[in-house]
Coordinates of C-alpha atoms in Angstrom, one line a residue:
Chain A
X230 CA 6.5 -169.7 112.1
X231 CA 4.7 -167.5 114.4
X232 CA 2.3 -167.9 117.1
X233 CA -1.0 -165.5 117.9
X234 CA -3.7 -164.8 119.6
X235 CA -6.9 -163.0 118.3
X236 CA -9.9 -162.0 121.0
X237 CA -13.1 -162.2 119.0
X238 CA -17.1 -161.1 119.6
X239 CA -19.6 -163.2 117.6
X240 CA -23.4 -163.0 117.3
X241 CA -24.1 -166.7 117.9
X242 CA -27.2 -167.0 116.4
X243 CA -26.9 -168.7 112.9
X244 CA -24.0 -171.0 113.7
X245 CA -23.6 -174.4 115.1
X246 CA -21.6 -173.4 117.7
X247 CA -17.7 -173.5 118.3
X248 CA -16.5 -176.7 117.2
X249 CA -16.4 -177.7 113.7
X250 CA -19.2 -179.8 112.8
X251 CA -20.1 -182.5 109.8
X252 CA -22.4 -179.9 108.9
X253 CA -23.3 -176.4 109.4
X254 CA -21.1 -173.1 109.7
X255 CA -18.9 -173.0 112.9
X256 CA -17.2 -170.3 114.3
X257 CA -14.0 -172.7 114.6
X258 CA -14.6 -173.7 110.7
X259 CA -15.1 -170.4 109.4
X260 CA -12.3 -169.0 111.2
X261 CA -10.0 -171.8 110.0
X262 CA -11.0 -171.3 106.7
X263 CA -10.2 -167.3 106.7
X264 CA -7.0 -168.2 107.9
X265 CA -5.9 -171.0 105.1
X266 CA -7.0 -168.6 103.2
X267 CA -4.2 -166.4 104.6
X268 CA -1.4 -168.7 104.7
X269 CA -2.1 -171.0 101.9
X270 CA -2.7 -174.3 103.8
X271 CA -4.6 -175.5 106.5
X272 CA -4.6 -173.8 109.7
X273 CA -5.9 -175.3 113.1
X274 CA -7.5 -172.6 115.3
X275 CA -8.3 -173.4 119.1
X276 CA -11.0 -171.4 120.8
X277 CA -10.8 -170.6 124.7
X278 CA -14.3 -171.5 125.4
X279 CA -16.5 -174.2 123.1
X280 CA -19.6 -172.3 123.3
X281 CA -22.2 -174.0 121.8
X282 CA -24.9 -173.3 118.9
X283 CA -27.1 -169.7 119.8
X284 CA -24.4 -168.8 122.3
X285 CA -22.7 -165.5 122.0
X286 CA -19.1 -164.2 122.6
X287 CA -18.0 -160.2 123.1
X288 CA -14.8 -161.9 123.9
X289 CA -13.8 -165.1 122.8
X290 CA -9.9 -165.9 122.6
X291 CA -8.6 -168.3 120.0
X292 CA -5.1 -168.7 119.2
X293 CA -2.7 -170.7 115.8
X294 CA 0.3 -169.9 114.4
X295 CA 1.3 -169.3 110.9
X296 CA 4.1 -169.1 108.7
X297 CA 3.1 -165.9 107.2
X298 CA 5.2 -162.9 108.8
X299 CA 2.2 -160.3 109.7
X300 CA 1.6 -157.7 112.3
X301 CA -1.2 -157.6 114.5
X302 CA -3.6 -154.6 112.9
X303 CA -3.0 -155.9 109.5
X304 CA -4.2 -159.4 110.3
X305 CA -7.3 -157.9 112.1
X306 CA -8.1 -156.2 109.2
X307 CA -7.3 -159.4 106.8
X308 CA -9.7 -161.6 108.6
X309 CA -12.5 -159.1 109.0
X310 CA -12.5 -158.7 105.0
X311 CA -12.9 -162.9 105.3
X312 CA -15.4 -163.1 107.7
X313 CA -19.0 -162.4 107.9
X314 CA -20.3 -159.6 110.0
X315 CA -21.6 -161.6 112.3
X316 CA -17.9 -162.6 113.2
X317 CA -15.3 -159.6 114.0
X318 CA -11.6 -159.7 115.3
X319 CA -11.7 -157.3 118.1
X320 CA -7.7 -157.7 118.5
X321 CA -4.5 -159.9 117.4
X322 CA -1.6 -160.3 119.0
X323 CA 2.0 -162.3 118.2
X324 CA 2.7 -164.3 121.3
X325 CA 5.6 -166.6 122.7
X326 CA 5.4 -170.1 120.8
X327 CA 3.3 -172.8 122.1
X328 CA 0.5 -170.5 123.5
X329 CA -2.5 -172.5 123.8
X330 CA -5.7 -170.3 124.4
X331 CA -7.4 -173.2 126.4
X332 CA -5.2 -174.9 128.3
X333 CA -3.4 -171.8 129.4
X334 CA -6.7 -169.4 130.2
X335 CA -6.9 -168.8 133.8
X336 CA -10.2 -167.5 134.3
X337 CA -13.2 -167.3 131.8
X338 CA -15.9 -164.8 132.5
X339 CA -19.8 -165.7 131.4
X340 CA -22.8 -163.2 131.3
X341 CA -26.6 -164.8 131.4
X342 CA -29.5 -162.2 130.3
X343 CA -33.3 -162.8 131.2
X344 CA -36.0 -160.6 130.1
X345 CA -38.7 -160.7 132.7
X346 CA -41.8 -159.2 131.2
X347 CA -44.8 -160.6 129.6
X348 CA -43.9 -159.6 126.3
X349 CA -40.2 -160.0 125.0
X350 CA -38.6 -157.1 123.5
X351 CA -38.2 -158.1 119.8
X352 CA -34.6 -157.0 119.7
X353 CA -33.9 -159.4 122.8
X354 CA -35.2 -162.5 120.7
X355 CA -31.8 -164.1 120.0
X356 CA -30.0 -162.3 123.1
X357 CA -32.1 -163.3 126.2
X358 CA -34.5 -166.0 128.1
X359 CA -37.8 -165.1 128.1
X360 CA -39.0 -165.8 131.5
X361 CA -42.3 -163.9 131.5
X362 CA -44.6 -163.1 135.1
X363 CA -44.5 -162.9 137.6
X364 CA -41.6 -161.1 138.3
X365 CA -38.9 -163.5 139.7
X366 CA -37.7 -162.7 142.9
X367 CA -34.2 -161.2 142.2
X368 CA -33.0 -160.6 146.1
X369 CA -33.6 -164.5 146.2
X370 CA -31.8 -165.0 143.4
X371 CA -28.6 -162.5 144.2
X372 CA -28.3 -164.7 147.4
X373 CA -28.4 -168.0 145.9
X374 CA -25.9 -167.0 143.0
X375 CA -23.5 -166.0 145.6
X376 CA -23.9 -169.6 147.2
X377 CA -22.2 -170.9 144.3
X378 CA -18.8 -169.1 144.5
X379 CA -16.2 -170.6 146.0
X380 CA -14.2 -174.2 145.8
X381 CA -16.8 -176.8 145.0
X382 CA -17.6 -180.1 142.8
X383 CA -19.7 -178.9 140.2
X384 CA -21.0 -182.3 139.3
X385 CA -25.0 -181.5 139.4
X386 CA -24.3 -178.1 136.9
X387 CA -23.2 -180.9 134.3
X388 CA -24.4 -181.9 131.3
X389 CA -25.7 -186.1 131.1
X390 CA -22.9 -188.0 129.3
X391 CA -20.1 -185.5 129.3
X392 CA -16.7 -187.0 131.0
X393 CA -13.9 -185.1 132.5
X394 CA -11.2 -185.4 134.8
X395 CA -12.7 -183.6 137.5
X396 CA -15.7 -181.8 138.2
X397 CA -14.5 -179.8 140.7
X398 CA -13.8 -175.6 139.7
X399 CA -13.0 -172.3 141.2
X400 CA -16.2 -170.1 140.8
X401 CA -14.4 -166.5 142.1
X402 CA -17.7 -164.2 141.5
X403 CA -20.7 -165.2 140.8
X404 CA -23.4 -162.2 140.8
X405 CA -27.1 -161.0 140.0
X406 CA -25.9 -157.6 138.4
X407 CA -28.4 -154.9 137.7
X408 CA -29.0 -153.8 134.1
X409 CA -26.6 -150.7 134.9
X410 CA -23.9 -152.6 135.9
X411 CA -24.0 -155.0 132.9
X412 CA -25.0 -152.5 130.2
X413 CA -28.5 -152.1 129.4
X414 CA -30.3 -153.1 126.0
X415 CA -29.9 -151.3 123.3
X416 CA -34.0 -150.6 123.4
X417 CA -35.0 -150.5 126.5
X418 CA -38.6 -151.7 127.5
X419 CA -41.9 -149.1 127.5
X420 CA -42.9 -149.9 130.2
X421 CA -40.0 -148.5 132.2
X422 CA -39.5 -151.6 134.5
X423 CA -36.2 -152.9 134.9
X424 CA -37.3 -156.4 133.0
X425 CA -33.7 -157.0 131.9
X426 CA -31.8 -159.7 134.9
X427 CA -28.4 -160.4 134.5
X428 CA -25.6 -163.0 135.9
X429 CA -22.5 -163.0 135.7
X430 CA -20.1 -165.4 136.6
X431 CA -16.0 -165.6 136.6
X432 CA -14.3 -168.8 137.1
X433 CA -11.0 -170.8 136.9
X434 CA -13.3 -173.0 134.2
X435 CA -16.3 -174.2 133.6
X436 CA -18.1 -177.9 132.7
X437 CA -20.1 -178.5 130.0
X438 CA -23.8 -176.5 130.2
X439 CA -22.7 -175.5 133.9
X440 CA -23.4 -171.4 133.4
X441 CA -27.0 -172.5 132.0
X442 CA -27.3 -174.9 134.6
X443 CA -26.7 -172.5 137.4
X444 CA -29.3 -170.2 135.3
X445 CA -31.8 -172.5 135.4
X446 CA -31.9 -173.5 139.5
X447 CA -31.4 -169.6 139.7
X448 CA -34.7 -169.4 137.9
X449 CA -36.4 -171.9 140.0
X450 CA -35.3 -170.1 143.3
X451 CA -36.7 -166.5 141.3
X452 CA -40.0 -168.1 140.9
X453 CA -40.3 -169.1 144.6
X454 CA -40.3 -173.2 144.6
X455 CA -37.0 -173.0 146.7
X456 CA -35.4 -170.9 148.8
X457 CA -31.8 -169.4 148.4
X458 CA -29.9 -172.5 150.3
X459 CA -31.5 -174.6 147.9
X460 CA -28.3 -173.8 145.6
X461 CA -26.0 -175.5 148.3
X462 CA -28.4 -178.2 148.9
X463 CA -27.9 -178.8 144.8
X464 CA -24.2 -178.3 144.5
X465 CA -23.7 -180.8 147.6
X466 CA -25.7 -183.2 146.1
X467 CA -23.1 -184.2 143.0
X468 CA -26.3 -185.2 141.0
X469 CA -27.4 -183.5 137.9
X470 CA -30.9 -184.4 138.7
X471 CA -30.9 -182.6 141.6
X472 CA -30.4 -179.4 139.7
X473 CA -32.9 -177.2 138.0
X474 CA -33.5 -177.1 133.9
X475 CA -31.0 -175.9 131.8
X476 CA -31.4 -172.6 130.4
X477 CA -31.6 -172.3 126.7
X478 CA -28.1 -171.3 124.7
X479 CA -29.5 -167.3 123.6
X480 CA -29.0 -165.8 126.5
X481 CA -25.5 -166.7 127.3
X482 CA -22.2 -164.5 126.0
X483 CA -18.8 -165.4 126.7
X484 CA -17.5 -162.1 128.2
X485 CA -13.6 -162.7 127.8
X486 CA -10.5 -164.8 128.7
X487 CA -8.0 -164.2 131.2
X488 CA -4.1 -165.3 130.7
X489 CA -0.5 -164.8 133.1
X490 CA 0.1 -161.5 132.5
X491 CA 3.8 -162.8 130.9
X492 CA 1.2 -164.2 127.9
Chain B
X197 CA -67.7 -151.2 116.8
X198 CA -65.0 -150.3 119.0
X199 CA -61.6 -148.3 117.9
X200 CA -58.3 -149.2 119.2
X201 CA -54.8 -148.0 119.8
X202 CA -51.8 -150.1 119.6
X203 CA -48.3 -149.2 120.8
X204 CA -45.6 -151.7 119.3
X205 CA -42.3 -152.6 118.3
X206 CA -40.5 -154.0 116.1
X207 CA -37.2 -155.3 115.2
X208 CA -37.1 -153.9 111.0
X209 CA -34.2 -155.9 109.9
X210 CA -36.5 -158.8 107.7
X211 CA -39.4 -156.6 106.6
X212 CA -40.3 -154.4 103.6
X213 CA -41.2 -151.4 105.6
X214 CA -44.2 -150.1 107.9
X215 CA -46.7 -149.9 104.4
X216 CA -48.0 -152.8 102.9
X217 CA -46.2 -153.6 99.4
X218 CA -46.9 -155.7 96.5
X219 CA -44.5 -158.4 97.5
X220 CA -42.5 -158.7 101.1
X221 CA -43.5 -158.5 104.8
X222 CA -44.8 -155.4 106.0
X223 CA -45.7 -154.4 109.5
X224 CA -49.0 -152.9 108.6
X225 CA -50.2 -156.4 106.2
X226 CA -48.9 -158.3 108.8
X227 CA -50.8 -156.5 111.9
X228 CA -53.9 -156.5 109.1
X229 CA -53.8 -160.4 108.7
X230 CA -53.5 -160.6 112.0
X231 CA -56.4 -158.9 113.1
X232 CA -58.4 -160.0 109.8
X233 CA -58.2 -163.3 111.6
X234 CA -59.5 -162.1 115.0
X235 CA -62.6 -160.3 113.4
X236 CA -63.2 -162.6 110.8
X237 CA -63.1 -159.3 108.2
X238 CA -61.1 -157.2 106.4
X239 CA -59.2 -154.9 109.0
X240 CA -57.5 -151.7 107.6
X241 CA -54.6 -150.2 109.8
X242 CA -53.0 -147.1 110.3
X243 CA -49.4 -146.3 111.3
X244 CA -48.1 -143.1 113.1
X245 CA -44.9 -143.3 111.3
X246 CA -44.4 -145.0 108.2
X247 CA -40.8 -146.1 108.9
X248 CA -39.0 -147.8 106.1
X249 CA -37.2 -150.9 105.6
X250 CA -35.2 -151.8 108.0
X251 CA -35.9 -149.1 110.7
X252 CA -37.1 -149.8 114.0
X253 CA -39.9 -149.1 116.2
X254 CA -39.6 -149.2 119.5
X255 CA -43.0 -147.5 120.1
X256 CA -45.1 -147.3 116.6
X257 CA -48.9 -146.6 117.2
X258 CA -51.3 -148.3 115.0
X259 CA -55.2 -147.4 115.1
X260 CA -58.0 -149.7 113.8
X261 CA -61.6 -150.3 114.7
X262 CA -63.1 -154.1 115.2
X263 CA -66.4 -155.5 115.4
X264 CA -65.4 -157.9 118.1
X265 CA -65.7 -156.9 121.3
X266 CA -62.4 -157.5 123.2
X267 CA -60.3 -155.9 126.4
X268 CA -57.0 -154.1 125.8
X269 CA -55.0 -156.9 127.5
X270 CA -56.6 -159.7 125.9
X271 CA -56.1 -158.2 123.0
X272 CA -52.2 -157.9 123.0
X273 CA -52.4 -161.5 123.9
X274 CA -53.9 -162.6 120.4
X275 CA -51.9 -160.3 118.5
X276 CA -48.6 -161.9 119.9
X277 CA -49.6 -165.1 119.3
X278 CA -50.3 -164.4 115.8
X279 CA -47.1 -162.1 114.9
X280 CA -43.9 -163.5 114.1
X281 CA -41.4 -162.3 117.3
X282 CA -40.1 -159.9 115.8
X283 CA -43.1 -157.7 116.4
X284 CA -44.3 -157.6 119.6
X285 CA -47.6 -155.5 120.7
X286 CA -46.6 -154.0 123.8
X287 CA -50.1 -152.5 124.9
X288 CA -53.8 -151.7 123.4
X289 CA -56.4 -149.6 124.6
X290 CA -59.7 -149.1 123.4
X291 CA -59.9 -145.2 122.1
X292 CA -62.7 -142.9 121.2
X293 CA -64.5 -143.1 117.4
X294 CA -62.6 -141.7 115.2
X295 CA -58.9 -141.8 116.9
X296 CA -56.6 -141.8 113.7
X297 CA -53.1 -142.6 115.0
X298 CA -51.1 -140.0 112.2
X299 CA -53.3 -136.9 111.6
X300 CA -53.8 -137.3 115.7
X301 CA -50.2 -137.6 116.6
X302 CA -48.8 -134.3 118.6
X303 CA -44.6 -135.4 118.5
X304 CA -42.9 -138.3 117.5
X305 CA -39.7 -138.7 118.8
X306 CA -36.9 -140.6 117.0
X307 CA -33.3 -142.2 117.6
X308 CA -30.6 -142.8 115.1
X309 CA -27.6 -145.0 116.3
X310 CA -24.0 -144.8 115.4
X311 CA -21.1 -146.9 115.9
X312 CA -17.8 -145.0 115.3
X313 CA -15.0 -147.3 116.0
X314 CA -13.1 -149.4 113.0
X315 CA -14.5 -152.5 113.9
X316 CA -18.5 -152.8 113.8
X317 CA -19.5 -154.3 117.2
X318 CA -21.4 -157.8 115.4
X319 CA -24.3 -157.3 117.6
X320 CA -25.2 -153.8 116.2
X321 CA -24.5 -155.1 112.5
X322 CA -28.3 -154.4 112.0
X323 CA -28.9 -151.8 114.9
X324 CA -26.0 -149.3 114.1
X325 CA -24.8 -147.2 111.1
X326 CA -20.8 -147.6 111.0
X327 CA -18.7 -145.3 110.5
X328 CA -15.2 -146.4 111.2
X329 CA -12.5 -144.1 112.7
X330 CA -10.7 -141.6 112.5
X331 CA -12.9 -140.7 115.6
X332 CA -15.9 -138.1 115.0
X333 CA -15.9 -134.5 116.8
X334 CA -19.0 -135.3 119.0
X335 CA -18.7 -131.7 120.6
X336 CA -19.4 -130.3 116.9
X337 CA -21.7 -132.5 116.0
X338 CA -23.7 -131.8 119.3
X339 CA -23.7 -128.0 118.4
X340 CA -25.3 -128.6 115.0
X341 CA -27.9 -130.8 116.2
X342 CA -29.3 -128.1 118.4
X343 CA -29.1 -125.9 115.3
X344 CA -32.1 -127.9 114.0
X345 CA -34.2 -126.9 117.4
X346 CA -37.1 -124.5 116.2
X347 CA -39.8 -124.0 113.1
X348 CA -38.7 -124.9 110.1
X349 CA -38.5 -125.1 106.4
X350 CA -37.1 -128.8 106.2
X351 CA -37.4 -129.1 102.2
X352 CA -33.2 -129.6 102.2
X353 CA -33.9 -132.8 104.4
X354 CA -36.4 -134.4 102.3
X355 CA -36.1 -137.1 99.5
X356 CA -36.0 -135.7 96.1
X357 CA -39.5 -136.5 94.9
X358 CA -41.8 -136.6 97.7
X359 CA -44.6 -134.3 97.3
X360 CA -46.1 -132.9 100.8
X361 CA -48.5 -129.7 101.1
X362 CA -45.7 -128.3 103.4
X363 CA -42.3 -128.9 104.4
X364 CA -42.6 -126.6 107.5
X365 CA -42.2 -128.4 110.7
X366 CA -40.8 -127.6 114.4
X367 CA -38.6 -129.6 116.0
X368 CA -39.2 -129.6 119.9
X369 CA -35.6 -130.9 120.7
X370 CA -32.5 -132.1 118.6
X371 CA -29.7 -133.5 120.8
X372 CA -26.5 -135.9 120.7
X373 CA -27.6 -138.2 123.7
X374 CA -24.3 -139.5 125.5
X375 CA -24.4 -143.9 125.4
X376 CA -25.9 -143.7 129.3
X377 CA -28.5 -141.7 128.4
X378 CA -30.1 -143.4 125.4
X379 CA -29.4 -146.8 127.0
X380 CA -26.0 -148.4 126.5
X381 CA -25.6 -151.3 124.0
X382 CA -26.2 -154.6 125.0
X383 CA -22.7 -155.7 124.5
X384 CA -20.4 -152.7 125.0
X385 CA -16.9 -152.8 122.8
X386 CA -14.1 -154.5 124.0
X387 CA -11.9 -151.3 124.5
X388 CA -13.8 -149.8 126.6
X389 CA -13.9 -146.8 124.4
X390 CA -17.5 -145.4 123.6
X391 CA -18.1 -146.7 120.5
X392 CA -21.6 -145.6 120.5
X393 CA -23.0 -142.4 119.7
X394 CA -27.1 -141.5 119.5
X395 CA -29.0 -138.9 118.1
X396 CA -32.8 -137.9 119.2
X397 CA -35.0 -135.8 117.8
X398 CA -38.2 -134.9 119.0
X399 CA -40.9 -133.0 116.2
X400 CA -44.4 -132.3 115.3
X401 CA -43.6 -134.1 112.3
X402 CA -41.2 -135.6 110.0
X403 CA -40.5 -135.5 106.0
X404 CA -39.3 -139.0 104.4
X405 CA -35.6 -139.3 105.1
X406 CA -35.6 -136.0 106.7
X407 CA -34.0 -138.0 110.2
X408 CA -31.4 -139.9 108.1
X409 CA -30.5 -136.5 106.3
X410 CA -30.4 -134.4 109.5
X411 CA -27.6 -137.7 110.5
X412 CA -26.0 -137.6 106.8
X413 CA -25.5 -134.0 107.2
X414 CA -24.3 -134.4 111.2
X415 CA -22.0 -136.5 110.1
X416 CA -20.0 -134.5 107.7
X417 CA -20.0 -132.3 110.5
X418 CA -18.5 -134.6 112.9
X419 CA -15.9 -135.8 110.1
X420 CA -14.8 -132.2 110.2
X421 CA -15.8 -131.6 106.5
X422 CA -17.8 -128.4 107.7
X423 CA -18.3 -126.2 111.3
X424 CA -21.3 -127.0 112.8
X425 CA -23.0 -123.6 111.7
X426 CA -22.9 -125.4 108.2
X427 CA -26.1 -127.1 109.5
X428 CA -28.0 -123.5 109.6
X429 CA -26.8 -123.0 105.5
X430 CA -28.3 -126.1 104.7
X431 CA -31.7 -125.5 106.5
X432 CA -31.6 -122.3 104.5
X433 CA -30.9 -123.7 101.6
X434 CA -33.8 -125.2 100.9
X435 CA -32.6 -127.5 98.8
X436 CA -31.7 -131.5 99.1
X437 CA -28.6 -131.2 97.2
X438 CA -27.2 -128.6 100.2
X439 CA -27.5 -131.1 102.4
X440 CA -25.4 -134.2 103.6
X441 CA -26.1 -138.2 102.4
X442 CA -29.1 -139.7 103.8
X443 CA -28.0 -142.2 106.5
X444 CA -28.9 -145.8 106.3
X445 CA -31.9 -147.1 108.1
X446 CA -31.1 -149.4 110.2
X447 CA -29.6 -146.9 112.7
X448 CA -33.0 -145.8 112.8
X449 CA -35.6 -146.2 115.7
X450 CA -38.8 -144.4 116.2
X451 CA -39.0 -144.1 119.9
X452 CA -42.5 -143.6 120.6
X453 CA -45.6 -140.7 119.5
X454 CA -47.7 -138.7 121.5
X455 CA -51.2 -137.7 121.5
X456 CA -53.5 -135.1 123.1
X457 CA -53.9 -136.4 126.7
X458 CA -57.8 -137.1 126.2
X459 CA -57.1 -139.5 123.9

């Protein structure tokens, strides 16, 4: 028996999302499935993140073990064969027993991309939020998603109905980066204006629809009804009413997982 | 009667091609239904390019003449709402009589895409020719591509069995753009290596598949199959079978077209 952990990218588009479902084709399911296939009986996967259905991953990390002896490239290369194109192993690793890709991730990193132009780029259809004009006010919005890093009770980022322990997280960045930074489309716009905004945001973990939350009070404060402190006046209120919509699932991409450096 | 000038793009992953066929989605019937509704007639449309299926526009020109009267802004604003999102007009003008958006064009410029690492980034599945590793000689590959710089005889980069009055043309500029130049995925890989390489090429005019050959035949270059000054043989060659494969299209985009400036 012999524990591993594979870092995958997925185009989130025509999947239900993370978790296996009654129905549908989940990233979990199909990934369980390619590696059954593999070691002849069933194989339980866990997944770093539970990103839900239209949400993306460049770096997802999942981790299982198996009683099949095989070395990291070759499995790579067995699952890819299994999986659809839409689905690639980036990298896999053997790793000391009882590695748990959720419970032991120390930071998760999340990127939200909104195209700001009247007219979407086609190719951005199923990879951003279309926020057309006017132009959201990005200084406001840099300063307000800087508001949010730090030590605090996320309760108002929340989604309705979801329970945990706490609602309290480390946020350790949490940034407005320009196109450069964060890699620009592949297309680009013909206009020439920079209509591609981008967040990105590292933490110690995150609740339920939190990132989209954040995106969607972010929004709010672009478009001028609130100013920057707004986003304490939100966080301090523990209320998820007092928060702005929640963005919609396209434009979010899990960016990778971090672990002890020992793992 | 008023003529108009259309610049769009379009994402050609789900369609039959730029001309209208007997059965599938074409840009041209579906810009021609669209505007058929808006002047309650028959509306024929031209195309700059006639890219096939599955290649990209990222600034295609259309011409076309309506009865209706209609401003240039409006008029991008009932042609979105009636195409599908995947093509998106991204401006209109009204031209002078006559404007014919091929036998006007001056240059069209085009882009090809390739992603050279072993795994296929899944975001670039229909954006991206792969060619996995063992890492192409980019250096070689850029010194055959300025090879094609200059006037002409293309015939060894045209498909076998297209008939055109001359297979003459001049090629204004031929380059291996660098992934910061040509705009940077949306995703970037994993590695951090630079998965990503893209061709442009910049002509009076283009022969059916002669891009996708020009890539074919780079491509055996950068594979190390032949010295870059095997790209000069094949032009003189004049001959399709000289040449390399013809590249699949969706690595293909064509970038945008230029007219005389009084149009």
């Amino acid at each position: 028996m012999a524990f591993f952990r594979v870092t995958l990218a997925y185009d989130g588009a025509g999947f239900v999302g993370w978790q296996r479902q009654a129905s549908g084709d989940s990233l979990q399911g199909l990934l369980e499935l390619a590696l059954s296939e593999l070691d002849q009986r069933p194989v339980p996967v866990v997944g770093a993140g539970r990103t839900d259905a239209g949400v993306h991953a460049l770096g997802q990390v999942a981790s299982f073990s198996l009683h099949r002896i095989i070395d990291g490239p070759k499995l790579v290369r067995a699952l890819n064969a299994r999986l659809p194109p839409a689905i690639r192993i980036l990298d896999a690793a053997e790793v000391p027993a009882g590695f748990h890709a959720r419970f032991l991730a120390r930071t998760k990193t999340y990127r939200y991309r909104l195209w700001n132009t009247g007219v979407l780029n086609p190719f951005e259809r199923a990879y951003a939020w279309h926020v057309p004009a006017p132009g959201l006010d990005v200084v406001a919005m840099a300063a307000a998603a800087s508001l949010v890093e730090g030590r605090h009770d996320f309760a108002s980022f929340q989604s309705v109905g979801t329970s945990v322990r706490s609602t309290e997280r480390v946020v350790f960045s949490s940034r407005i980066v320009t196109a450069s930074d964060a890699g620009a489309t592949a297309t680009g716009d013909a206009s020439g204006r920079a209509a591609l905004i981008t967040y990105q945001v590292r933490g110690d973990g995150f609740l339920h629809h939190m990132v989209r939350t954040i995106v969607g009070t972010l929004v709010e404060i672009g478009r001028g009804k609130c100013g920057p402190a707004w986003m304490s006046e939100v966080i301090a209120a523990r209320d998820r009413a007092a928060a702005g919509p929640t963005a919609p699932p396209q434009g979010l991409f899990l960016v990778g997982v971090e672990y002890d450096a020992q793992l």
